Short mmCIF file of C-alpha atoms in Angstrom, two decimals:
data_model
loop_
_atom_site.label_atom_id
_atom_site.label_comp_id
_atom_site.label_asym_id
_atom_site.label_seq_id
_atom_site.Cartn_x
_atom_site.Cartn_y
_atom_site.Cartn_z
CA ASN A 469 69.61 -25.01 22.30
CA PHE A 470 67.23 -23.67 19.69
CA ILE A 471 63.85 -22.02 20.19
CA ALA A 472 61.55 -21.47 17.20
CA ILE A 473 59.14 -18.54 17.12
CA THR A 474 55.67 -19.24 15.74
CA GLU A 475 55.27 -15.71 14.37
CA ARG A 476 58.64 -16.14 12.62
CA MET A 477 58.15 -19.73 11.46
CA ASP A 478 59.94 -19.40 8.12
CA GLU A 479 62.93 -17.69 9.73
CA SER A 480 62.96 -20.32 12.46
CA LEU A 481 62.89 -23.22 9.98
CA VAL A 482 65.66 -21.75 7.83
CA THR A 483 67.77 -21.17 10.95
CA LEU A 484 67.12 -24.74 12.08
CA SER A 485 68.12 -26.11 8.66
CA MET A 486 71.37 -24.14 8.82
CA LEU A 487 72.13 -25.24 12.39
CA MET A 488 71.42 -28.90 11.61
CA ASN A 489 73.06 -28.70 8.18
CA VAL A 490 69.99 -30.16 6.46
CA PRO A 491 68.69 -29.01 3.08
CA LEU A 492 65.83 -26.52 2.83
CA ALA A 493 63.85 -29.30 1.17
CA ASP A 494 63.59 -30.99 4.56
CA VAL A 495 61.79 -28.04 6.16
CA LEU A 496 59.29 -27.20 3.39
CA TYR A 497 55.74 -27.53 4.68
CA LEU A 498 52.07 -27.09 3.92
CA ASN A 499 49.70 -25.82 6.60
CA ALA A 500 47.38 -28.66 7.58
CA LYS A 501 45.41 -26.31 9.83
CA SER A 502 44.47 -22.69 9.42
CA SER A 503 41.90 -20.25 10.69
CA GLY A 504 38.60 -20.93 8.96
CA GLY A 505 39.70 -24.46 8.04
CA PHE A 506 39.22 -27.79 9.78
CA ASP A 507 41.26 -29.76 12.33
CA ASP A 508 41.31 -33.51 12.72
CA GLY A 509 40.13 -33.24 16.33
CA GLU A 510 41.46 -34.64 19.59
CA GLY A 511 39.86 -36.13 22.66
CA LYS A 512 36.08 -36.41 22.33
CA GLN A 513 36.29 -34.95 18.81
CA ARG A 514 38.82 -37.57 17.62
CA GLY A 515 37.92 -38.85 14.17
CA LYS A 516 35.75 -35.84 13.36
CA CYS A 517 36.70 -32.70 11.49
CA VAL A 518 36.34 -29.67 13.75
CA TYR A 519 35.95 -26.13 12.39
CA ILE A 520 38.75 -23.73 13.40
CA VAL A 521 37.00 -20.48 14.25
CA PRO A 522 38.75 -17.45 12.75
CA SER A 523 40.31 -15.25 15.40
CA LYS A 524 38.43 -12.02 15.97
CA ALA A 525 38.73 -9.77 19.00
CA SER A 526 35.57 -8.06 20.19
CA PRO A 527 35.77 -4.39 21.19
CA TYR A 528 35.75 -5.54 24.84
CA MET A 529 38.68 -7.92 24.20
CA LYS A 530 40.62 -5.17 22.40
CA GLU A 531 40.05 -2.81 25.32
CA LEU A 532 41.11 -5.51 27.79
CA MET A 533 44.30 -6.30 25.83
CA GLU A 534 45.25 -2.62 25.85
CA SER A 535 44.72 -2.24 29.60
CA ASP A 536 47.53 -1.80 32.11
CA ASP A 537 46.19 -4.76 34.13
CA PHE A 538 46.48 -7.09 31.15
CA HIS A 539 50.01 -5.90 30.32
CA GLU A 540 51.02 -6.38 33.94
CA HIS A 541 49.51 -9.87 33.91
CA ILE A 542 51.45 -10.94 30.80
CA TYR A 543 54.70 -9.15 31.68
CA TRP A 544 56.81 -12.30 32.08
CA ASP A 545 55.29 -13.88 28.98
CA ARG A 546 56.40 -10.81 27.03
CA VAL A 547 59.88 -10.96 28.57
CA LEU A 548 60.20 -14.61 27.55
CA HIS A 549 58.94 -13.88 24.03
CA GLN A 550 61.39 -10.99 23.66
CA ALA A 551 64.26 -13.19 24.88
CA ALA A 552 63.33 -15.91 22.37
CA ASN A 553 63.22 -13.34 19.56
CA LYS A 554 66.60 -11.96 20.65
CA SER A 555 68.02 -15.48 20.74
CA LEU A 556 66.80 -16.16 17.20
CA ASP A 557 68.29 -12.87 15.98
CA LEU A 558 71.65 -13.62 17.65
CA THR A 559 71.66 -17.13 16.16
CA ILE A 560 70.98 -15.71 12.69
CA ASP A 561 73.80 -13.19 13.17
CA ALA A 562 76.18 -15.97 14.25
CA LEU A 563 75.28 -18.01 11.15
CA GLY A 564 75.83 -14.97 8.95
CA ARG A 565 73.01 -12.55 8.23
CA GLU A 566 73.72 -12.32 4.48
CA LYS A 567 73.88 -16.09 4.02
CA PHE A 568 70.70 -16.45 6.09
CA GLU A 569 68.83 -13.81 4.05
CA GLN A 570 69.77 -15.64 0.82
CA LYS A 571 68.47 -18.94 2.19
CA LEU A 572 65.33 -17.28 3.57
CA SER A 573 64.58 -15.74 0.18
CA GLN A 574 65.10 -19.12 -1.49
CA PHE A 575 62.86 -20.78 1.12
CA LYS A 576 60.06 -18.22 0.76
CA HIS A 577 60.12 -18.68 -3.02
CA ALA A 578 59.95 -22.46 -2.58
CA GLN A 579 57.09 -22.10 -0.07
CA ALA A 580 55.13 -19.95 -2.55
CA VAL A 581 55.68 -22.48 -5.35
CA ALA A 582 54.77 -25.36 -3.02
CA HIS A 583 51.61 -23.65 -1.81
CA LYS A 584 50.47 -22.81 -5.33
CA ARG A 585 51.20 -26.27 -6.69
CA CYS A 586 50.52 -28.58 -3.75
CA ILE A 587 47.74 -27.15 -1.60
CA LYS A 588 44.89 -28.06 -3.97
CA ARG A 589 46.20 -31.50 -4.89
CA THR A 590 47.08 -32.62 -1.37
CA ILE A 591 44.47 -34.70 0.42
CA PHE A 592 44.46 -33.65 4.09
CA PRO A 593 42.74 -35.62 6.88
CA CYS A 594 40.05 -32.92 6.84
CA SER A 595 39.06 -31.27 3.58
CA PHE A 596 38.81 -27.49 3.34
CA GLU A 597 35.03 -27.94 3.08
CA GLY A 598 34.96 -29.85 6.36
CA GLY A 599 32.61 -32.66 7.16
CA GLU A 600 31.92 -35.00 10.01
CA LYS A 601 34.44 -37.69 9.19
CA GLN A 602 38.13 -37.56 8.56
CA ILE A 603 39.61 -38.88 5.36
CA PRO A 604 41.21 -42.22 6.36
CA ASP A 605 44.99 -42.40 6.71
CA ASP A 606 45.31 -44.74 3.73
CA LYS A 607 43.48 -42.20 1.53
CA ASN A 608 45.16 -38.93 2.57
CA ASP A 609 48.57 -37.51 1.63
CA CYS A 610 50.06 -37.12 5.10
CA LEU A 611 52.90 -39.12 6.62
CA LEU A 612 51.23 -39.47 9.99
CA GLY A 613 47.95 -37.94 11.17
CA ASP A 614 48.04 -34.38 9.88
CA ALA A 615 51.85 -34.17 9.88
CA GLY A 616 53.95 -34.23 6.74
CA CYS A 617 50.98 -33.54 4.47
CA GLY A 618 51.77 -33.21 0.79
CA TYR A 619 55.22 -34.76 1.20
CA LYS A 620 55.28 -36.20 -2.33
CA CYS A 621 54.39 -32.87 -3.93
CA LEU A 622 56.81 -31.01 -1.64
CA ASP A 623 59.57 -33.41 -2.71
CA GLU A 624 58.76 -32.67 -6.36
CA VAL A 625 59.00 -28.92 -5.74
CA ALA A 626 62.25 -29.35 -3.79
CA THR A 627 63.73 -31.41 -6.63
CA GLU A 628 62.61 -28.91 -9.28
CA LEU A 629 64.10 -26.00 -7.31
CA ASN A 630 67.27 -27.94 -6.46
CA LEU A 631 66.82 -27.66 -2.70
CA TRP A 632 68.23 -31.07 -1.77
CA GLY A 633 71.92 -30.36 -1.91
CA PRO A 634 74.51 -32.97 -2.83
CA GLY A 635 72.97 -35.88 -0.90
CA GLY A 636 69.66 -35.88 -2.76
CA PRO A 637 66.30 -36.61 -1.20
CA LEU A 638 65.54 -39.06 1.56
CA MET A 639 62.65 -41.33 0.75
CA PHE A 640 59.73 -41.44 3.16
CA ASN A 641 56.90 -43.89 3.00
CA LYS A 642 53.69 -43.76 4.89
CA ILE A 643 53.62 -46.30 7.71
CA GLU A 644 50.43 -48.22 6.97
CA GLY A 645 48.50 -49.34 10.00
CA PHE A 646 50.64 -47.31 12.43
CA ASN A 647 48.56 -45.42 14.94
CA PRO A 648 50.45 -43.16 17.37
CA SER A 649 47.53 -43.00 19.79
CA ARG A 650 48.16 -43.59 23.47
CA GLU A 651 46.54 -46.99 23.21
CA SER A 652 49.16 -48.14 20.68
CA GLN A 653 51.97 -46.91 22.94
CA GLN A 654 50.95 -48.79 26.05
CA ARG A 655 53.19 -51.55 27.30
#
């Protein structure tokens, strides 16, 4: 079993690629959502771009998060988080720390190149400027919804940096007209 850690996403993805024996090219990504950006909305907001408010703790929230009561309340959450971190570290050690560090360095370099090259030319469902309406699926650069955004550019970067390995790239095509909403999954 494998558990990824959000705060250690790059490490988690490199570990996953090593465990599954897939090339680093298959785990390159662009962030479709970030603080201060826009999300493609769910529920009542579906179809609209919703602003993601940057995280900022008020003095009251900071005081609360430092209190003994709060730490007691989240004790088991912290235990679980520590166990997941320990599990990731042990998995990395089992795969070989030196080999992992080499792959992580290669991955971080590829991520930096991909971000620099792809982020501005990728058309996300919601632009960085926001707006009421989403960019339609047939006009954005994502495989499905806001997943797999920039896949063509990421493939170019992976090819340039020789991240595919001996098998070469898999070809993905957008599934036109496919809507993974609950309505389309009803029997």
